[in-house]
Coordinates of C-alpha atoms and ligand atoms in Angstrom, one line a residue:
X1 CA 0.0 0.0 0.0
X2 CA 2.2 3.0 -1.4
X3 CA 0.3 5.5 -1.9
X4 CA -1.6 7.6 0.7
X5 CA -3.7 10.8 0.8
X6 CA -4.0 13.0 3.6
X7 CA -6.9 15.1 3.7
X8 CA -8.9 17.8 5.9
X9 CA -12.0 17.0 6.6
X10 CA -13.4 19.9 8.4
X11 CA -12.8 23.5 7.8
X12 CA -9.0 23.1 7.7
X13 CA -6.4 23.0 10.9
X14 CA -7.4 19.9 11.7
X15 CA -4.0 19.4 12.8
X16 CA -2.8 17.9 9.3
X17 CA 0.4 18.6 9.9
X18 CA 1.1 16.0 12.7
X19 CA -0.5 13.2 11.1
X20 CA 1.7 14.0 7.9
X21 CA 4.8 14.0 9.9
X22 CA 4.3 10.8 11.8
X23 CA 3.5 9.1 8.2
X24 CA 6.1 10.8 7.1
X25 CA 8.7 8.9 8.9
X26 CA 9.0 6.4 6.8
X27 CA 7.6 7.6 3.4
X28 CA 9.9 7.7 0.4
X29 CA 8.0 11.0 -1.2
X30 CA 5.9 13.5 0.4
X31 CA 4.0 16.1 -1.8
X32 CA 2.3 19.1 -1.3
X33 CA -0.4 19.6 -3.7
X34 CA -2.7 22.5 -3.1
X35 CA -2.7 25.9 -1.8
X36 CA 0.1 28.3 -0.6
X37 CA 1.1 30.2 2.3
X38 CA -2.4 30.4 3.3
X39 CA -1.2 27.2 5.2
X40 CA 0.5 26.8 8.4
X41 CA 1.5 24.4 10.9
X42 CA 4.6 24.3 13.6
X43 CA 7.0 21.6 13.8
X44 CA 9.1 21.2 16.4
X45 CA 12.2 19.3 15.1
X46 CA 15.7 18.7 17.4
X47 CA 14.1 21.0 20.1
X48 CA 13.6 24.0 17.6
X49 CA 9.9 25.4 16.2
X50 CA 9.5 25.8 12.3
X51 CA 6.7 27.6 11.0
X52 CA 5.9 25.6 7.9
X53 CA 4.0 27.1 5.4
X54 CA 5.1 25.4 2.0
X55 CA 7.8 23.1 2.5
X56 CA 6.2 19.6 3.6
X57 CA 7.1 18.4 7.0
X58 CA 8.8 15.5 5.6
X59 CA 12.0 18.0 4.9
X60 CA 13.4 17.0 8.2
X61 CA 14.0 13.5 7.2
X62 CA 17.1 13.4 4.3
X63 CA 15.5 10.0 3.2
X64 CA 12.4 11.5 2.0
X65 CA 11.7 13.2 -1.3
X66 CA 9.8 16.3 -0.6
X67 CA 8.2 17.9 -3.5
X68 CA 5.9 21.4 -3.4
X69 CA 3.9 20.3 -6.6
X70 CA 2.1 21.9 -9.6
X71 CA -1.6 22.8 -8.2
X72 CA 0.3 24.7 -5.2
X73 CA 0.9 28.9 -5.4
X74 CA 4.1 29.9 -4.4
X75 CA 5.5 33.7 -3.2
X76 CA 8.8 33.6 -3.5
X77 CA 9.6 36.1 -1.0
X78 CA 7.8 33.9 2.0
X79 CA 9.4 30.6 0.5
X80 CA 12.8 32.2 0.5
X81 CA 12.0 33.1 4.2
X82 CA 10.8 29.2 5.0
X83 CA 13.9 28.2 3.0
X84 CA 16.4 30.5 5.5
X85 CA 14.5 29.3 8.7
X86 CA 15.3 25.9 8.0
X87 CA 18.6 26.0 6.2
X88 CA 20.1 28.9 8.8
X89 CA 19.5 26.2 11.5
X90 CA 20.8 22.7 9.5
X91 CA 18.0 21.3 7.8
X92 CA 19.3 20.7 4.5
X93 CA 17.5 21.1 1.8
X94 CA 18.6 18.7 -1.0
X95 CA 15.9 16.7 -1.1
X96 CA 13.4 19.2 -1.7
X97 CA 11.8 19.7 -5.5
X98 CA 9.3 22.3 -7.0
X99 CA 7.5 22.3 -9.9
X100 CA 7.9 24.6 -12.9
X101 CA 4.1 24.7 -13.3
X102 CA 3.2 26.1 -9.6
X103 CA 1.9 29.7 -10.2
X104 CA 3.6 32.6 -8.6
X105 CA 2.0 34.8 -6.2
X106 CA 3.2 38.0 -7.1
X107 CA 3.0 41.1 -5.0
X108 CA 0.0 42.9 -6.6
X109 CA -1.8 39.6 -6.0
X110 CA -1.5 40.3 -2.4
X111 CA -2.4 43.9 -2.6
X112 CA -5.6 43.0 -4.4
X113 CA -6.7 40.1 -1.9
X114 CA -6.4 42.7 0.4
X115 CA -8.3 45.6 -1.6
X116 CA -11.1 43.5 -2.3
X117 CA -11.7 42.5 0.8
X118 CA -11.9 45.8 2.0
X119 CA -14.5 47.2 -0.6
X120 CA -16.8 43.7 0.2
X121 CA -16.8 45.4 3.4
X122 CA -19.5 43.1 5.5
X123 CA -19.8 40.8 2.7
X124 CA -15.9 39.7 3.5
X125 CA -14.5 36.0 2.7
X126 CA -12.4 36.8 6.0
X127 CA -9.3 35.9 3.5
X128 CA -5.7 35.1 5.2
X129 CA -4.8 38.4 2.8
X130 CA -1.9 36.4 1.1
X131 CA -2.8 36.8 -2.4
X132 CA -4.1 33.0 -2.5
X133 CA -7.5 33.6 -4.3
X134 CA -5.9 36.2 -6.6
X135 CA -3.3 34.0 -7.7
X136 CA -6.0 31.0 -8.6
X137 CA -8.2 33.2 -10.2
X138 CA -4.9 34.1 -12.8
X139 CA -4.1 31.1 -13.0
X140 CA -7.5 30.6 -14.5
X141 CA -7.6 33.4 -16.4
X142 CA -4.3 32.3 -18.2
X143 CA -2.6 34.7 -17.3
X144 CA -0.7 33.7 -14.1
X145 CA 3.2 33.6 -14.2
X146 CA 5.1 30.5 -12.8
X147 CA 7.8 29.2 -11.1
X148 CA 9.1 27.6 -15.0
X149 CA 8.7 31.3 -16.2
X150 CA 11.7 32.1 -14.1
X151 CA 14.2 30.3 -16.2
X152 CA 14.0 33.0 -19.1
X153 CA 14.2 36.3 -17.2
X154 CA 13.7 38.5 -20.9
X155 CA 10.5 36.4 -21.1
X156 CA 9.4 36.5 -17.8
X157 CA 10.3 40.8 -17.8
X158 CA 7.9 40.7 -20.8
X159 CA 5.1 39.1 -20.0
X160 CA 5.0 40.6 -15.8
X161 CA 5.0 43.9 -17.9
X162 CA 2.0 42.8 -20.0
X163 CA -0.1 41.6 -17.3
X164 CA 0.7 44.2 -15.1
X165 CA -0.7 46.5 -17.1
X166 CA -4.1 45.4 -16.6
X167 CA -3.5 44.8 -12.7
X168 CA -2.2 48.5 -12.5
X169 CA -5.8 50.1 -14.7
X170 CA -7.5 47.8 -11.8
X171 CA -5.3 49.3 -9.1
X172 CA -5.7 53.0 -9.9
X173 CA -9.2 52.9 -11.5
X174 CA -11.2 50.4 -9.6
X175 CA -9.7 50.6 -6.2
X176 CA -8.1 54.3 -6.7
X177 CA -4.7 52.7 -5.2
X178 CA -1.4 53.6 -6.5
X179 CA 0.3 51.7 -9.1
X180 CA 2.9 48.8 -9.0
X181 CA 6.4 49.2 -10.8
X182 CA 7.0 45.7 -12.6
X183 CA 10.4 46.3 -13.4
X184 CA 11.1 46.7 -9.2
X185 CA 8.7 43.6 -8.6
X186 CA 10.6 41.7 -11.3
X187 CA 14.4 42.5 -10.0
X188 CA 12.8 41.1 -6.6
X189 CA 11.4 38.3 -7.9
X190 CA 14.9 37.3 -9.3
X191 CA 16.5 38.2 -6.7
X192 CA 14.7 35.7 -4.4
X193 CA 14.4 32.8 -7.4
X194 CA 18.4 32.7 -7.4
X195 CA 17.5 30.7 -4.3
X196 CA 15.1 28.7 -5.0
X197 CA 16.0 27.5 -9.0
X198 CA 18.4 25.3 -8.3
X199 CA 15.3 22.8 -6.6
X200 CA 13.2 23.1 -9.8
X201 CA 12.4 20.0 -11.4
X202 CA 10.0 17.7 -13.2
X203 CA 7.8 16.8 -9.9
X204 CA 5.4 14.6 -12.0
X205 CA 8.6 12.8 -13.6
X206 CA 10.0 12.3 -10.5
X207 CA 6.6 10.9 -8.7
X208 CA 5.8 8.6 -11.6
X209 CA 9.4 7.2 -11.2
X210 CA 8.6 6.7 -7.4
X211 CA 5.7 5.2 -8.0
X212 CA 6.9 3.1 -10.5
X213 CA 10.1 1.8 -7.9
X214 CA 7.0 0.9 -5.4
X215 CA 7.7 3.8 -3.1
X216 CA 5.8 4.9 -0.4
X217 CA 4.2 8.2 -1.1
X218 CA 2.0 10.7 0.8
X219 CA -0.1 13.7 -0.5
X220 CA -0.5 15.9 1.8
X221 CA -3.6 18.8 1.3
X222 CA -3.4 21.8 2.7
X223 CA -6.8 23.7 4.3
X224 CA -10.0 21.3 4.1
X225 CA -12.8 19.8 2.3
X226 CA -15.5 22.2 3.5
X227 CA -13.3 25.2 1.8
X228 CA -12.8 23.6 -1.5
X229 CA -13.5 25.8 -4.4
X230 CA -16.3 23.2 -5.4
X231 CA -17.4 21.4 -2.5
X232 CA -17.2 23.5 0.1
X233 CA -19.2 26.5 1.5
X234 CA -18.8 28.3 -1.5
X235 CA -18.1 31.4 -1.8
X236 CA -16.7 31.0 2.0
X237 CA -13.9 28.9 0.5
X238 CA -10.5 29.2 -0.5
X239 CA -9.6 29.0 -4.1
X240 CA -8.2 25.1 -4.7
X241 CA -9.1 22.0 -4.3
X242 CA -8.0 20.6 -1.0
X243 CA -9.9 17.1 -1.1
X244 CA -8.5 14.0 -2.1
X245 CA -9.0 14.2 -5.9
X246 CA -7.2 18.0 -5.8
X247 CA -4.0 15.2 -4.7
X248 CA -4.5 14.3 -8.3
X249 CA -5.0 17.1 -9.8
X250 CA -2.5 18.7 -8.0
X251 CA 0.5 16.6 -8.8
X252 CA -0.3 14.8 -12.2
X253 CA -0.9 11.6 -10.5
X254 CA -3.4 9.0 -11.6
X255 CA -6.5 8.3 -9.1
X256 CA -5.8 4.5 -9.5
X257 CA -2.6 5.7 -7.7
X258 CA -3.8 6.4 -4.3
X259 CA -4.3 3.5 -2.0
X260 CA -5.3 5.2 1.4
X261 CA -7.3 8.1 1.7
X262 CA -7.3 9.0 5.5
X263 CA -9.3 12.1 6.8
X264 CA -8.1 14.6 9.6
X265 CA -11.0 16.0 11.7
X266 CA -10.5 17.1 15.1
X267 CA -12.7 15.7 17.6
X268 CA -14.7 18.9 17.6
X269 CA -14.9 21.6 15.0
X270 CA -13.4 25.2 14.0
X271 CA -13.4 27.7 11.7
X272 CA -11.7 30.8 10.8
X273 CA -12.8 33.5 8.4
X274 CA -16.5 34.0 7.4
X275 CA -19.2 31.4 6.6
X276 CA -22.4 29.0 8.0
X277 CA -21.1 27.2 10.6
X278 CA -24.3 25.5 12.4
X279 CA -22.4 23.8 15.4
X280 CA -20.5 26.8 16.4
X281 CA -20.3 27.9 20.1
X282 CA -20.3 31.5 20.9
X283 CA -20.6 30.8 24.7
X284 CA -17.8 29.8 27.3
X285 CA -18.2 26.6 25.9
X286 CA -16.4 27.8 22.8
X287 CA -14.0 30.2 24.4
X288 CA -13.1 27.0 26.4
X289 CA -12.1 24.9 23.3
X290 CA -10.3 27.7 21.9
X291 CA -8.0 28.3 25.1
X292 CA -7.5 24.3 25.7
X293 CA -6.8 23.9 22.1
X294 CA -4.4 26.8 21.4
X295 CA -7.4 27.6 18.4
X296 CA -5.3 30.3 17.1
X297 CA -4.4 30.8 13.2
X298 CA -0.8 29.7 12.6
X299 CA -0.6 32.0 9.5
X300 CA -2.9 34.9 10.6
X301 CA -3.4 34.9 14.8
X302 CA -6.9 34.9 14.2
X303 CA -8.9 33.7 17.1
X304 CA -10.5 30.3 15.5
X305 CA -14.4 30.2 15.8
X306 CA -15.2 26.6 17.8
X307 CA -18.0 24.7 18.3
X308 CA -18.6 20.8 18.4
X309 CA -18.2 18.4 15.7
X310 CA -20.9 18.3 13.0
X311 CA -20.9 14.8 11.8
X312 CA -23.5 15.8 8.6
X313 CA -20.7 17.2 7.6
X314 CA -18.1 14.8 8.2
X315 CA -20.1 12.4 6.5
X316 CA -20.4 14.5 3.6
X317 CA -16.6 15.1 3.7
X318 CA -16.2 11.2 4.1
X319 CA -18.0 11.0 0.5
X320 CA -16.4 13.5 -0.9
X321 CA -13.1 12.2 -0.3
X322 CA -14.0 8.7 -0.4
X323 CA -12.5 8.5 3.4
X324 CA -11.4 4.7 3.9
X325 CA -10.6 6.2 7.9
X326 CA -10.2 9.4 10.3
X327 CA -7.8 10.6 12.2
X328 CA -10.0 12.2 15.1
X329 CA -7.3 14.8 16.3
X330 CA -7.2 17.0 20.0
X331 CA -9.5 14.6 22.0
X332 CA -7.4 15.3 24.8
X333 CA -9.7 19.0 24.5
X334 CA -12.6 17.5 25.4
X335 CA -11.2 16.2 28.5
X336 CA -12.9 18.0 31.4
X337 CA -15.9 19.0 29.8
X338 CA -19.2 17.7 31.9
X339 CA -20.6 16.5 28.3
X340 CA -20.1 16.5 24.7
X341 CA -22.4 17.3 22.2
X342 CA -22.3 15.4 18.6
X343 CA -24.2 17.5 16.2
X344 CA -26.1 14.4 13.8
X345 CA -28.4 16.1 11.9
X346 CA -29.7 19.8 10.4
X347 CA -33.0 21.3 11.0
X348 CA -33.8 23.8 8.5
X349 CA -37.4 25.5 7.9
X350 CA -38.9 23.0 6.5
X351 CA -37.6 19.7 7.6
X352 CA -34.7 17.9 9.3
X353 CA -32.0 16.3 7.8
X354 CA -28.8 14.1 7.7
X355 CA -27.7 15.8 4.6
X356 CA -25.0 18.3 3.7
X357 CA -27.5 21.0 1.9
X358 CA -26.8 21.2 -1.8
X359 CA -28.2 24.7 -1.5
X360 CA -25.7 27.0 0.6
X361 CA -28.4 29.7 1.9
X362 CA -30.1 26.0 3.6
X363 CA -27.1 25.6 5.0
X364 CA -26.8 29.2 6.6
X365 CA -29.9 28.9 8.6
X366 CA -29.5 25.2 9.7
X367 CA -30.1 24.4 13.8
X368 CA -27.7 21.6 14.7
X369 CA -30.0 18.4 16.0
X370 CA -27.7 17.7 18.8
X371 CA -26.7 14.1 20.9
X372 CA -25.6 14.1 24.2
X373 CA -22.8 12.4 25.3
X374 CA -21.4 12.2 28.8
X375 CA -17.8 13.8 29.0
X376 CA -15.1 12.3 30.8
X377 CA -12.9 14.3 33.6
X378 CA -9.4 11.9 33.2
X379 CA -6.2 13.4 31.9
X380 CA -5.9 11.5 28.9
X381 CA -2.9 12.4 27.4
X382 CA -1.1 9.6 28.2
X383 CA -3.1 7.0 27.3
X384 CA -1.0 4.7 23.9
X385 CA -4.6 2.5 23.1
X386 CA -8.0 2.9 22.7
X387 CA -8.2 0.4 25.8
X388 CA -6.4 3.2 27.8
X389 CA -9.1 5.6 27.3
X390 CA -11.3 6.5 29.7
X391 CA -15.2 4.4 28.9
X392 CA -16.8 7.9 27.6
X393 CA -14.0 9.2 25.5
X394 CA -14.5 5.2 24.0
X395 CA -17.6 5.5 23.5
X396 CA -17.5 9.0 21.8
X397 CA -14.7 7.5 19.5
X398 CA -17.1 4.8 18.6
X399 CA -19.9 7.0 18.1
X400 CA -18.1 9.4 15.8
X401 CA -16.9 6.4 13.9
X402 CA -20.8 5.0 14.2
X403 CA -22.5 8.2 12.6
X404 CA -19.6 9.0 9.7
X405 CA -19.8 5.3 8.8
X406 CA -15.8 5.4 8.3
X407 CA -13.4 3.7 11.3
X408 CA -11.5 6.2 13.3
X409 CA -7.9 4.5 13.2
X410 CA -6.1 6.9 14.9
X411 CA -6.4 9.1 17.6
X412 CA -4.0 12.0 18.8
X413 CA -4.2 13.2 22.7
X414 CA -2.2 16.1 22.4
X415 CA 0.8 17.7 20.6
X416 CA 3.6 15.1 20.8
X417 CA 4.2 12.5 18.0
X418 CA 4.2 9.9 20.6
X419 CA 0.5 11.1 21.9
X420 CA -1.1 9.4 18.7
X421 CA -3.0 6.0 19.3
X422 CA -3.1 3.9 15.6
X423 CA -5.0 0.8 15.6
X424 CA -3.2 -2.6 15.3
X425 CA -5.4 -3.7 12.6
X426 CA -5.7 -1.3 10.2
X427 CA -5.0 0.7 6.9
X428 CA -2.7 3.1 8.6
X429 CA -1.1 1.2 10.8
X430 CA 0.0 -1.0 7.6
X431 CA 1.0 2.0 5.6
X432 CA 3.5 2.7 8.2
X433 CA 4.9 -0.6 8.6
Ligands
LIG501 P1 -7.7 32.4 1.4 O1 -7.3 31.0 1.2 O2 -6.6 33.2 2.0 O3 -8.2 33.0 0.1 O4 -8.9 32.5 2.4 C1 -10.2 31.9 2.1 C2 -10.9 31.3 3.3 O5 -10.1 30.1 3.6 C3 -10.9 32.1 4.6 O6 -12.0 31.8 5.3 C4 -9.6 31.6 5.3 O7 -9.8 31.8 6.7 C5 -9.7 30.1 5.0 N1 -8.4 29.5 5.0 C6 -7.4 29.6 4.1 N2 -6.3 28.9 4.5 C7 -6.7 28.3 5.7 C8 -6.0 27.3 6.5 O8 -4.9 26.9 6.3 N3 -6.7 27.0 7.6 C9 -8.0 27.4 7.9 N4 -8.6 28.2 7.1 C10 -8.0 28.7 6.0

């Protein structure tokens, strides 16, 4: 079994990041394949924090392959920075390959993210202000730039210069802001790619190659389902595909390819930036899951919104992805709480359902149809099986599992790499063997 997916199944920071890592130990390749430094997770490697925005986690291992693929966005100036974090403290950096075809984020991007968010006013995404959505929507447009671009600078100088004079009627007609100076933005862009060339390469050529030598590979999505361009909470979304089949798209890969498809949800639910969000808590119930669970953005410091976990739309993230198991993450949150709440259904004005509403505006005024669990009071982030557990966190384990009709094989407890419970039997336990 080579070939394994990890996905967000909620509204991303799911804590991805530490099931990635722990898989990552022994896997040959590890790719990133969608978004850009709208991402972020910590890893603490040798004693020393890394904030990790682009570079998979697997970079601290010189046996693995790490490769930032095609469908990810890239600004050079931030993956420069990432790059000097981890090389100006001895991670080495030979193992790491980007693609030509992953689109630059360019500085007016950013601006624009910004701009527009401002004039939506009210009507705000509640963006990370990065230039993510910007860059897609060039990209789409066909007239992005990209990393390949690079290699010919009298090319590239041209064709910044062309698109930039649309960006700048937009800047200084639309948004009455002052214009950008491509020539400055292009001696900066080489300036930082003088860096970062030397890792270009053929990712797809290089995957198929590893797939081909039977090696064990894992895709690793950034954000989550419910903020994929399609099949998320649209337009509350970000603008790629972070489900399992973006792992395809993303990197050229085949979907015969992928063996395991394991889904990250946290054993309750957050959300940052604008959008329905039926189970949320705006009570001290919330403010105690964001305090226990550090629920602060890595990239942005927003405070996360929190509520309890919604399995409708687990389930609906489970199909999407075509989950084969979860990884239910921070149950060790929970701990303490006099009862848990499992959202199971919707109730909307006209009936109640188990469905994930097709129609979005259903979805904005659904009532979470709530079961009661009883919580558990034990410290249990210690425990290394399921047997350990305290008999209510067991039983809400089970329960999750029972409503999302997907096995939850692993279970993390808190931070550390050794506070992850993975069932003997199971896809992911095999994966890492
Ligand atoms: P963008 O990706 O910066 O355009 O932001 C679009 C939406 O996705 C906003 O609601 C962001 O808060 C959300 N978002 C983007 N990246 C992440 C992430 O890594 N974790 C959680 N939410 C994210």
């Amino acid at each position: 079994m080579p070939c394994a997916v990890v996905v967000g199944a909620q509204w991303g920071d799911e804590a991805k990041g530490k099931i990635v890592d722990l898989l990552a130990q022994n896997a040959d390749v590890v790719v990133r394949y969608n978004g850009g430094p709208n991402a972020g997770h910590s890893v603490v490697f040798n004693g020393q924090t890394f904030a990790q925005h682009i570079i998979p986690s697997g970079i601290f291992n010189p046996n693995t392959l790490c490769i930032v693929a095609d469908g990810v966005v890239l600004d050079l100036e931030d993956l420069a920075k990432e790059m000097h974090s981890l090389t100006s403290r001895g991670v080495s950096l030979g193992n790491l390959r980007i693609s030509p075809n992953a689109h630059l984020i360019l500085p007016y991007h950013k601006l624009l993210d910004r701009l527009e968010e401002e004039r939506r006013g009210r009507g705000r995404i509640g963006t990370t202000g990065r230039g993510v959505g910007p860059a897609y929507a060039d990209k789409a447009s066909r007239c992005g730039l990209r990393v390949g671009d690079l290699l010919d600078e009298r090319r590239f100088r041209a064709s910044l210069r062309q698109v930039m004079e649309l960006k700048n009627l937009i800047l200084t007609r639309v948004y009455g802001a002052e214009p950008l100076d491509p020539e400055k933005i292009a001696d900066e862009c080489f300036r930082y790619a003088q860096g970062i060339l030397p890792y270009v390469a053929d990712t797809t050529a290089l995957l198929r190659k590893a797939l081909l030598e039977n090696r064990k590979v894992v895709f690793e999505g950034a954000q989550g389902t419910m903020l994929d361009i399609d099949y998320g909470t649209y337009p509350y979304v970000t603008s790629s595909h972070p489900v399992a089949a973006g792992a395809c798209l993303g990197t050229g890969v085949g979907p015969r390819e992928i063996d395991l498809i394991l889904g990250v949800a946290k054993a309750y639910t957050t959300r940052v930036g604008e959008g329905a969000f039926p189970t949320e808590l705006k009570d001290e119930r919330g403010d105690q899951i964001r305090e226990r669970g550090h629920e602060y953005g890595t990239t942005t410091g927003r405070p996360r919104r929190c509520g309890w976990l919604d399995t409708v739309a687990l389930r609906y993230a489970a199909t999407v992805n075509s989950l084969d198991c979860i990884a239910l993450m921070c149950l060790d949150v929970l701990s303490g709480m006099p009862e848990v709440q499992i959202c199971t259904a919707y109730k909307t004005k006209n009936c109640e359902t188990k469905e994930f509403p097709a129609d979005r505006s259903l979805l904005a005024e659904a009532k979470p149809v709530y079961e009661t669990l009883p919580g558990w009071q034990e410290d249990i982030s210690s425990a290394t099986s399921i047997s350990e557990l305290p008999q209510n966190a067991q039983n809400y384990v089970a329960r999750v599992s029972e409503l999302v009709g997907v096995p939850v094989e692993v279970v993390s407890v808190g931070p550390d790499r050794r506070q992850t419970i993975i069932k003997d039997d199971g896809a992911v336990a095999r994966f890492m063997k």
